[in-house]
Amino acid sequence: NVLVFERIREEMKSAKGAARAIELGYEKAMSAIVDANITTFMTALILYVMGSGPVRGFAITLGLGIVTSVFTALFVTRLITVMWFERKRPKTVLAGRGFRLVPEITSWDFFSRWKLWLGISGVMILVAFGSFAVQGLNFGIDFKGGTTIRTLSAEPVDIGAYRAATNDMGLGDVSITEVFDPTFGPEENVAMLRIQAQDETESVTPETIAAVEAALQQAVPDIQFTSVESVGPKVSGELIKTAVLAVALAIGAVLVYIWMRFEWQFAVGAVIALVHDVALTIGVFSELQIQFDLAIIAALLTLNDTVVVFDRVRENLRKYKQRPLREVLNLSINETLSRTMVTSLTTLLALLALYVLGGDVIRGFVFAMIWGVIVGTYSSIFVASTVLMWLGIKRDWSKPDANAGTQFANIDA
């Protein structure tokens, strides 16, 4: 919706009337919407095939969300917009009476200090790799192996009492969280205990699990143990390999798709930006020692925000064939800056609400998404576009060029 409405507002400056602006807005925003959502949908498919449990659930939700939001934006919202226009017949639409995140017209030179931006990114990546080499990641049960115990009690969950009951058992890192669900009744208080495996070759023993249950039973007499799930070290090792493979496949899928839809230079720029975002996210998790599990991998694979900018670059390359590439890139970024900031802000608002109110279970995942939105916005403007400027690009797709582009470029989605 943001992409469509921003395009309608833009077309109002040149189109003959509001009706034509609405028509052109939907028409010209289509390619950016399709490309951005197809790359994310491909990631959802990879997550569904390679993932398990909550990751598959996230993949299904992500895929359904893409399908429904694209359908409503292109058909339902459009129908409502047309019905409103036919009824009101306004002379102008989206005149911008509200506040703006960026000025209406900008002409900032994003490449005047491109070496500085790349230098900052390079230093941050080196720091991320350094932290990863020295500290490593704080792997969760998914990757280390361990046991999850789910409890049910009529008494309110007292995290302090649960932790006190298990503190003297030498269990190492024990994560205790309360599970919130609107379907739970007043006497249904659910908690989740995660106990990491102490040895790389052995799982949490049944005796240890029984001892934990006995200690909790003594602290909370009416407690019930509704489920016990264990992940062995061998399985966790396989999950690490699967996660690495999923990341590689997602990056490869983005590379191939953007290569087919644009040019290989666009694909390289998008992939470098994606790798940049993933590296910085892993670095932050390593530095802050936030627990790293399969859900974080799902968040890593959705960090892709360059397609909208690249779609406008391709459009302007055809429109301004005599302008230098640097000018076209600057123009494209300035033209899409408002929608980039609005989409990032609306996503951040939802993520911040989840981070504050969503509980400890998903806090690491939400933090990865928040960080990803921030660095993804930065990389789509400063990293991907700079790489594209450095590589150069074919300027006229109507003529064959042996030095740039391929036979795959600009395949209809």
Short mmCIF file of C-alpha atoms in Angstrom, two decimals:
data_model
loop_
_atom_site.label_atom_id
_atom_site.label_comp_id
_atom_site.label_asym_id
_atom_site.label_seq_id
_atom_site.Cartn_x
_atom_site.Cartn_y
_atom_site.Cartn_z
CA ASN A 1 0.00 0.00 0.00
CA VAL A 2 2.82 2.41 0.79
CA LEU A 3 4.44 1.72 -2.59
CA VAL A 4 1.14 2.33 -4.41
CA PHE A 5 0.16 5.47 -2.51
CA GLU A 6 3.61 7.03 -2.80
CA ARG A 7 3.53 6.34 -6.54
CA ILE A 8 0.06 7.91 -6.88
CA ARG A 9 1.30 10.99 -5.02
CA GLU A 10 4.26 11.15 -7.39
CA GLU A 11 2.10 10.76 -10.49
CA MET A 12 -0.16 13.63 -9.34
CA LYS A 13 2.67 16.02 -10.25
CA SER A 14 2.63 15.05 -13.95
CA ALA A 15 -0.58 13.13 -14.69
CA LYS A 16 -3.64 14.84 -16.13
CA GLY A 17 -6.07 14.52 -13.27
CA ALA A 18 -6.47 12.42 -10.16
CA ALA A 19 -8.10 9.49 -11.99
CA ARG A 20 -5.10 9.07 -14.27
CA ALA A 21 -2.72 9.41 -11.30
CA ILE A 22 -4.48 6.57 -9.47
CA GLU A 23 -4.37 4.39 -12.59
CA LEU A 24 -0.67 5.06 -13.20
CA GLY A 25 0.13 4.62 -9.51
CA TYR A 26 -1.15 1.07 -9.46
CA GLU A 27 0.30 0.31 -12.89
CA LYS A 28 3.83 1.57 -12.20
CA ALA A 29 4.07 0.23 -8.65
CA MET A 30 3.22 -3.29 -9.83
CA SER A 31 6.74 -4.40 -10.81
CA ALA A 32 8.31 -3.25 -7.52
CA ILE A 33 5.55 -4.98 -5.53
CA VAL A 34 5.89 -8.22 -7.50
CA ASP A 35 9.69 -8.34 -7.34
CA ALA A 36 9.91 -7.48 -3.64
CA ASN A 37 7.29 -10.03 -2.64
CA ILE A 38 8.50 -12.85 -4.90
CA THR A 39 12.00 -12.69 -3.40
CA THR A 40 10.49 -12.85 0.11
CA PHE A 41 8.10 -15.64 -0.92
CA MET A 42 11.03 -17.67 -2.26
CA THR A 43 12.69 -17.26 1.14
CA ALA A 44 9.50 -18.48 2.84
CA LEU A 45 9.51 -21.60 0.64
CA ILE A 46 13.15 -22.32 1.53
CA LEU A 47 12.37 -21.86 5.23
CA TYR A 48 9.41 -24.25 4.95
CA VAL A 49 11.40 -26.94 3.16
CA MET A 50 14.57 -26.65 5.25
CA GLY A 51 13.06 -25.70 8.62
CA SER A 52 11.06 -27.52 11.26
CA GLY A 53 8.64 -26.70 14.06
CA PRO A 54 8.31 -22.95 14.75
CA VAL A 55 10.39 -22.06 11.69
CA ARG A 56 7.91 -23.85 9.43
CA GLY A 57 5.10 -22.05 11.21
CA PHE A 58 6.82 -18.73 10.56
CA ALA A 59 7.34 -19.68 6.90
CA ILE A 60 3.64 -20.52 6.45
CA THR A 61 2.59 -17.28 8.15
CA LEU A 62 5.06 -15.30 6.03
CA GLY A 63 3.86 -16.93 2.79
CA LEU A 64 0.18 -16.44 3.60
CA GLY A 65 0.87 -12.86 4.67
CA ILE A 66 2.55 -12.10 1.34
CA VAL A 67 -0.28 -13.59 -0.72
CA THR A 68 -3.08 -11.91 1.24
CA SER A 69 -1.40 -8.49 1.54
CA VAL A 70 -0.56 -8.35 -2.18
CA PHE A 71 -4.11 -9.39 -3.07
CA THR A 72 -5.72 -6.81 -0.78
CA ALA A 73 -3.34 -4.03 -1.89
CA LEU A 74 -3.82 -4.64 -5.62
CA PHE A 75 -7.52 -5.56 -5.67
CA VAL A 76 -9.45 -4.83 -2.46
CA THR A 77 -7.80 -1.50 -1.63
CA ARG A 78 -7.92 -0.51 -5.27
CA LEU A 79 -11.64 -1.29 -5.44
CA ILE A 80 -12.28 0.82 -2.34
CA THR A 81 -10.14 3.65 -3.76
CA VAL A 82 -12.02 3.63 -7.08
CA MET A 83 -15.41 3.53 -5.34
CA TRP A 84 -14.38 6.48 -3.15
CA PHE A 85 -13.10 8.42 -6.15
CA GLU A 86 -16.26 7.80 -8.18
CA ARG A 87 -18.33 9.07 -5.29
CA LYS A 88 -16.27 12.12 -4.25
CA ARG A 89 -14.61 13.08 -7.57
CA PRO A 90 -11.78 15.05 -5.88
CA LYS A 91 -9.51 17.24 -7.98
CA THR A 92 -6.44 16.00 -6.15
CA VAL A 93 -5.51 12.97 -4.06
CA LEU A 94 -2.77 12.31 -1.50
CA ALA A 95 -1.86 15.97 -1.31
CA GLY A 96 0.24 15.28 1.76
CA ARG A 97 -1.60 17.03 4.57
CA GLY A 98 0.10 14.82 7.14
CA PHE A 99 3.65 14.91 8.43
CA ARG A 100 6.58 13.83 6.25
CA LEU A 101 9.56 11.74 7.27
CA VAL A 102 11.62 13.35 4.49
CA PRO A 103 11.05 16.58 2.51
CA GLU A 104 8.74 16.33 -0.50
CA ILE A 105 11.62 16.94 -2.92
CA THR A 106 15.19 15.92 -2.09
CA SER A 107 18.37 16.11 -4.12
CA TRP A 108 20.89 14.65 -1.70
CA ASP A 109 24.12 13.25 -3.11
CA PHE A 110 24.40 9.79 -1.57
CA PHE A 111 27.69 9.05 -3.32
CA SER A 112 29.71 12.11 -2.32
CA ARG A 113 31.22 10.04 0.51
CA TRP A 114 30.70 6.54 -0.82
CA LYS A 115 34.18 5.47 0.28
CA LEU A 116 33.32 6.51 3.84
CA TRP A 117 30.08 4.50 3.84
CA LEU A 118 31.78 1.39 2.47
CA GLY A 119 34.61 1.92 4.96
CA ILE A 120 32.15 2.05 7.85
CA SER A 121 30.47 -1.13 6.59
CA GLY A 122 33.84 -2.84 6.18
CA VAL A 123 34.94 -1.93 9.71
CA MET A 124 31.62 -3.12 11.18
CA ILE A 125 31.92 -6.43 9.31
CA LEU A 126 35.49 -6.90 10.57
CA VAL A 127 34.34 -6.18 14.13
CA ALA A 128 31.48 -8.66 13.64
CA PHE A 129 33.82 -11.38 12.40
CA GLY A 130 36.27 -10.59 15.21
CA SER A 131 33.55 -10.92 17.84
CA PHE A 132 32.35 -14.14 16.22
CA ALA A 133 35.91 -15.58 16.20
CA VAL A 134 36.61 -14.62 19.83
CA GLN A 135 33.23 -15.14 21.53
CA GLY A 136 31.26 -17.18 19.07
CA LEU A 137 27.46 -17.26 19.23
CA ASN A 138 25.33 -18.02 22.25
CA PHE A 139 23.63 -21.00 20.64
CA GLY A 140 20.25 -22.04 21.96
CA ILE A 141 18.94 -25.53 22.47
CA ASP A 142 18.24 -25.91 18.74
CA PHE A 143 21.96 -25.83 18.01
CA LYS A 144 23.52 -27.03 21.29
CA GLY A 145 21.05 -29.71 22.17
CA GLY A 146 18.98 -29.81 25.35
CA THR A 147 15.52 -30.30 26.81
CA THR A 148 12.39 -28.13 26.99
CA ILE A 149 9.93 -28.75 29.83
CA ARG A 150 6.45 -27.18 29.58
CA THR A 151 4.57 -26.73 32.85
CA LEU A 152 0.99 -25.89 33.82
CA SER A 153 -0.16 -24.52 37.16
CA ALA A 154 -3.19 -22.84 38.70
CA GLU A 155 -0.87 -20.50 40.60
CA PRO A 156 0.65 -17.50 38.78
CA VAL A 157 4.09 -18.27 37.38
CA ASP A 158 6.87 -17.00 39.68
CA ILE A 159 10.04 -17.01 37.58
CA GLY A 160 12.14 -16.34 40.70
CA ALA A 161 10.71 -19.37 42.52
CA TYR A 162 11.26 -21.62 39.49
CA ARG A 163 14.85 -20.43 39.16
CA ALA A 164 15.53 -20.81 42.89
CA ALA A 165 14.31 -24.39 42.73
CA THR A 166 16.80 -25.28 39.96
CA ASN A 167 19.75 -23.01 40.83
CA ASP A 168 21.67 -25.53 42.98
CA MET A 169 21.38 -28.42 40.51
CA GLY A 170 24.38 -27.47 38.36
CA LEU A 171 22.36 -27.34 35.16
CA GLY A 172 24.26 -24.46 33.57
CA ASP A 173 22.23 -22.16 31.34
CA VAL A 174 18.52 -22.59 32.16
CA SER A 175 16.01 -20.34 30.40
CA ILE A 176 12.65 -19.89 32.16
CA THR A 177 9.86 -17.97 30.43
CA GLU A 178 6.14 -17.59 30.98
CA VAL A 179 3.96 -18.44 27.99
CA PHE A 180 1.10 -16.03 27.27
CA ASP A 181 -1.89 -17.01 25.18
CA PRO A 182 -5.32 -15.33 24.97
CA THR A 183 -6.98 -18.75 25.00
CA PHE A 184 -5.61 -19.60 28.44
CA GLY A 185 -8.05 -19.38 31.32
CA PRO A 186 -7.30 -17.66 34.67
CA GLU A 187 -6.09 -20.94 36.18
CA GLU A 188 -3.92 -21.88 33.21
CA ASN A 189 -0.46 -20.48 33.92
CA VAL A 190 2.09 -21.97 31.56
CA ALA A 191 5.87 -21.76 31.76
CA MET A 192 8.70 -23.09 29.59
CA LEU A 193 12.05 -24.30 30.98
CA ARG A 194 14.92 -24.80 28.55
CA ILE A 195 17.90 -26.78 29.82
CA GLN A 196 20.96 -26.91 27.57
CA ALA A 197 22.96 -30.10 27.14
CA GLN A 198 26.09 -30.05 29.29
CA ASP A 199 28.16 -32.25 26.99
CA GLU A 200 28.56 -32.16 23.21
CA THR A 201 28.06 -35.91 23.01
CA GLU A 202 25.29 -36.49 25.58
CA SER A 203 21.76 -35.17 25.93
CA VAL A 204 20.12 -34.12 29.19
CA THR A 205 19.64 -37.40 31.04
CA PRO A 206 16.22 -38.71 32.18
CA GLU A 207 17.52 -38.60 35.76
CA THR A 208 18.27 -34.87 35.43
CA ILE A 209 14.81 -34.22 33.98
CA ALA A 210 13.20 -36.18 36.84
CA ALA A 211 15.23 -34.21 39.40
CA VAL A 212 14.15 -30.89 37.86
CA GLU A 213 10.50 -31.97 37.90
CA ALA A 214 10.79 -33.05 41.55
CA ALA A 215 12.36 -29.71 42.55
CA LEU A 216 9.64 -27.76 40.74
CA GLN A 217 6.94 -29.98 42.30
CA GLN A 218 8.29 -29.11 45.73
CA ALA A 219 8.25 -25.36 44.94
CA VAL A 220 4.83 -25.42 43.24
CA PRO A 221 2.75 -28.36 44.57
CA ASP A 222 -0.01 -28.22 41.93
CA ILE A 223 2.37 -28.02 38.96
CA GLN A 224 1.82 -30.33 35.99
CA PHE A 225 4.34 -31.22 33.27
CA THR A 226 2.44 -31.16 29.99
CA SER A 227 5.33 -31.92 27.63
CA VAL A 228 9.05 -32.70 27.58
CA GLU A 229 10.99 -32.29 24.34
CA SER A 230 14.67 -33.09 23.87
CA VAL A 231 17.10 -32.26 21.09
CA GLY A 232 20.22 -34.44 21.05
CA PRO A 233 23.65 -33.01 20.16
CA LYS A 234 23.72 -35.05 16.95
CA VAL A 235 20.38 -33.60 15.84
CA SER A 236 21.51 -30.09 16.80
CA GLY A 237 24.64 -30.52 14.68
CA GLU A 238 22.47 -31.47 11.72
CA LEU A 239 20.30 -28.41 12.39
CA ILE A 240 23.38 -26.15 12.15
CA LYS A 241 24.26 -27.65 8.75
CA THR A 242 20.65 -27.24 7.61
CA ALA A 243 20.59 -23.61 8.77
CA VAL A 244 23.80 -22.78 6.89
CA LEU A 245 22.42 -24.50 3.78
CA ALA A 246 19.14 -22.55 4.08
CA VAL A 247 21.02 -19.23 4.24
CA ALA A 248 23.12 -20.20 1.19
CA LEU A 249 20.03 -21.28 -0.78
CA ALA A 250 18.16 -18.07 0.07
CA ILE A 251 21.09 -15.91 -1.04
CA GLY A 252 21.42 -17.98 -4.22
CA ALA A 253 17.69 -17.68 -4.96
CA VAL A 254 17.82 -13.88 -4.59
CA LEU A 255 20.89 -13.77 -6.85
CA VAL A 256 19.26 -15.80 -9.63
CA TYR A 257 15.90 -14.05 -9.49
CA ILE A 258 17.28 -10.52 -9.58
CA TRP A 259 19.72 -11.57 -12.33
CA MET A 260 16.77 -12.83 -14.40
CA ARG A 261 14.61 -9.78 -13.72
CA PHE A 262 17.28 -7.07 -13.95
CA GLU A 263 20.98 -7.56 -14.80
CA TRP A 264 23.80 -9.45 -13.14
CA GLN A 265 25.18 -6.20 -11.68
CA PHE A 266 21.90 -5.63 -9.82
CA ALA A 267 22.02 -9.21 -8.54
CA VAL A 268 25.58 -8.84 -7.23
CA GLY A 269 24.69 -5.56 -5.50
CA ALA A 270 21.60 -7.07 -3.85
CA VAL A 271 23.48 -10.17 -2.67
CA ILE A 272 26.39 -8.15 -1.27
CA ALA A 273 23.87 -6.00 0.63
CA LEU A 274 22.13 -9.16 1.92
CA VAL A 275 25.43 -10.73 3.03
CA HIS A 276 26.34 -7.39 4.66
CA ASP A 277 23.07 -7.42 6.64
CA VAL A 278 23.46 -11.07 7.70
CA ALA A 279 27.09 -10.55 8.78
CA LEU A 280 26.25 -7.49 10.88
CA THR A 281 23.28 -9.26 12.47
CA ILE A 282 25.41 -12.25 13.43
CA GLY A 283 28.03 -9.83 14.78
CA VAL A 284 25.49 -8.07 17.01
CA PHE A 285 24.23 -11.40 18.36
CA SER A 286 27.81 -12.48 19.03
CA GLU A 287 28.78 -9.21 20.74
CA LEU A 288 25.66 -9.01 22.93
CA GLN A 289 25.55 -12.82 23.44
CA ILE A 290 21.83 -12.92 22.68
CA GLN A 291 20.63 -16.50 22.33
CA PHE A 292 20.89 -17.64 18.72
CA ASP A 293 18.42 -20.30 17.58
CA LEU A 294 16.49 -21.44 14.51
CA ALA A 295 14.04 -18.53 14.75
CA ILE A 296 16.95 -16.11 14.28
CA ILE A 297 17.89 -17.91 11.05
CA ALA A 298 14.33 -17.28 9.85
CA ALA A 299 14.77 -13.58 10.63
CA LEU A 300 18.13 -13.45 8.82
CA LEU A 301 16.63 -14.81 5.61
CA THR A 302 13.96 -12.11 5.39
CA LEU A 303 16.41 -9.17 5.45
CA ASN A 304 16.06 -7.93 1.86
CA ASP A 305 15.11 -4.34 1.09
CA THR A 306 16.92 -3.41 -2.14
CA VAL A 307 14.45 -4.45 -4.84
CA VAL A 308 12.28 -1.32 -4.59
CA VAL A 309 15.27 0.98 -5.11
CA PHE A 310 16.62 -1.17 -7.94
CA ASP A 311 13.24 -1.18 -9.68
CA ARG A 312 13.30 2.63 -9.81
CA VAL A 313 16.94 2.59 -10.97
CA ARG A 314 15.99 0.35 -13.89
CA GLU A 315 13.06 2.62 -14.79
CA ASN A 316 15.23 5.76 -14.71
CA LEU A 317 18.03 4.14 -16.70
CA ARG A 318 15.56 3.73 -19.55
CA LYS A 319 14.09 7.19 -19.04
CA TYR A 320 17.37 9.15 -18.80
CA LYS A 321 19.69 7.36 -21.20
CA GLN A 322 22.16 10.23 -21.49
CA ARG A 323 22.59 10.96 -17.78
CA PRO A 324 25.65 9.57 -15.97
CA LEU A 325 24.96 6.45 -13.92
CA ARG A 326 25.79 8.25 -10.66
CA GLU A 327 23.13 10.89 -11.34
CA VAL A 328 20.53 8.24 -12.18
CA LEU A 329 21.31 6.33 -8.97
CA ASN A 330 21.07 9.50 -6.88
CA LEU A 331 17.79 10.45 -8.55
CA SER A 332 16.33 6.98 -7.98
CA ILE A 333 17.29 6.87 -4.30
CA ASN A 334 15.89 10.36 -3.70
CA GLU A 335 12.63 9.45 -5.49
CA THR A 336 12.16 6.28 -3.41
CA LEU A 337 13.48 7.69 -0.12
CA SER A 338 10.04 8.56 1.24
CA ARG A 339 8.58 5.10 0.64
CA THR A 340 11.75 3.45 1.98
CA MET A 341 11.49 5.41 5.24
CA VAL A 342 7.72 4.92 5.59
CA THR A 343 7.87 1.14 5.01
CA SER A 344 10.80 0.84 7.45
CA LEU A 345 9.02 2.94 10.09
CA THR A 346 5.71 1.07 9.85
CA THR A 347 7.57 -2.24 10.16
CA LEU A 348 9.57 -0.96 13.13
CA LEU A 349 6.40 0.18 14.92
CA ALA A 350 4.99 -3.34 14.76
CA LEU A 351 8.32 -4.92 15.74
CA LEU A 352 8.84 -2.58 18.71
CA ALA A 353 5.38 -3.51 20.01
CA LEU A 354 6.29 -7.19 19.69
CA TYR A 355 9.64 -6.63 21.38
CA VAL A 356 8.09 -4.89 24.38
CA LEU A 357 4.91 -6.97 24.73
CA GLY A 358 5.72 -10.26 23.01
CA GLY A 359 7.60 -11.93 25.87
CA ASP A 360 11.04 -13.52 26.13
CA VAL A 361 10.23 -16.43 23.82
CA ILE A 362 10.29 -14.30 20.65
CA ARG A 363 12.41 -11.37 21.85
CA GLY A 364 15.59 -12.59 20.14
CA PHE A 365 13.74 -13.12 16.86
CA VAL A 366 12.13 -9.68 17.04
CA PHE A 367 15.46 -8.04 17.88
CA ALA A 368 16.97 -9.67 14.78
CA MET A 369 14.12 -8.27 12.68
CA ILE A 370 14.49 -4.77 14.17
CA TRP A 371 18.23 -4.74 13.58
CA GLY A 372 17.65 -6.15 10.10
CA VAL A 373 15.25 -3.36 9.17
CA ILE A 374 17.78 -0.74 10.31
CA VAL A 375 20.84 -2.19 8.56
CA GLY A 376 18.72 -3.27 5.56
CA THR A 377 17.56 0.29 5.00
CA TYR A 378 21.16 1.50 5.30
CA SER A 379 22.56 -1.14 2.94
CA SER A 380 19.87 -0.68 0.28
CA ILE A 381 20.81 3.01 0.04
CA PHE A 382 24.55 3.03 0.61
CA VAL A 383 25.89 -0.49 -0.07
CA ALA A 384 23.85 -2.05 -2.89
CA SER A 385 23.68 1.16 -4.93
CA THR A 386 27.39 1.87 -4.46
CA VAL A 387 28.26 -1.63 -5.68
CA LEU A 388 26.01 -1.05 -8.70
CA MET A 389 27.74 2.26 -9.46
CA TRP A 390 31.16 0.61 -9.17
CA LEU A 391 30.23 -2.31 -11.46
CA GLY A 392 28.52 -0.13 -14.09
CA ILE A 393 25.39 -1.17 -15.96
CA LYS A 394 24.06 -1.59 -19.45
CA ARG A 395 22.12 1.56 -20.39
CA ASP A 396 19.87 0.43 -23.26
CA TRP A 397 18.12 -2.93 -22.96
CA SER A 398 16.76 -2.65 -26.50
CA LYS A 399 20.21 -3.21 -28.03
CA PRO A 400 22.47 -6.22 -27.54
CA ASP A 401 25.70 -5.54 -25.64
CA ALA A 402 28.44 -8.10 -25.36
CA ASN A 403 30.02 -6.34 -22.41
CA ALA A 404 27.04 -6.12 -20.06
CA GLY A 405 23.83 -7.91 -19.21
CA THR A 406 22.80 -11.45 -20.13
CA GLN A 407 20.09 -13.20 -22.04
CA PHE A 408 18.26 -13.69 -18.74
CA ALA A 409 17.71 -10.00 -17.94
CA ASN A 410 14.21 -8.56 -17.60
CA ILE A 411 12.24 -11.81 -17.70
CA ASP A 412 8.60 -11.16 -16.82
CA ALA A 413 7.77 -12.21 -13.28
#
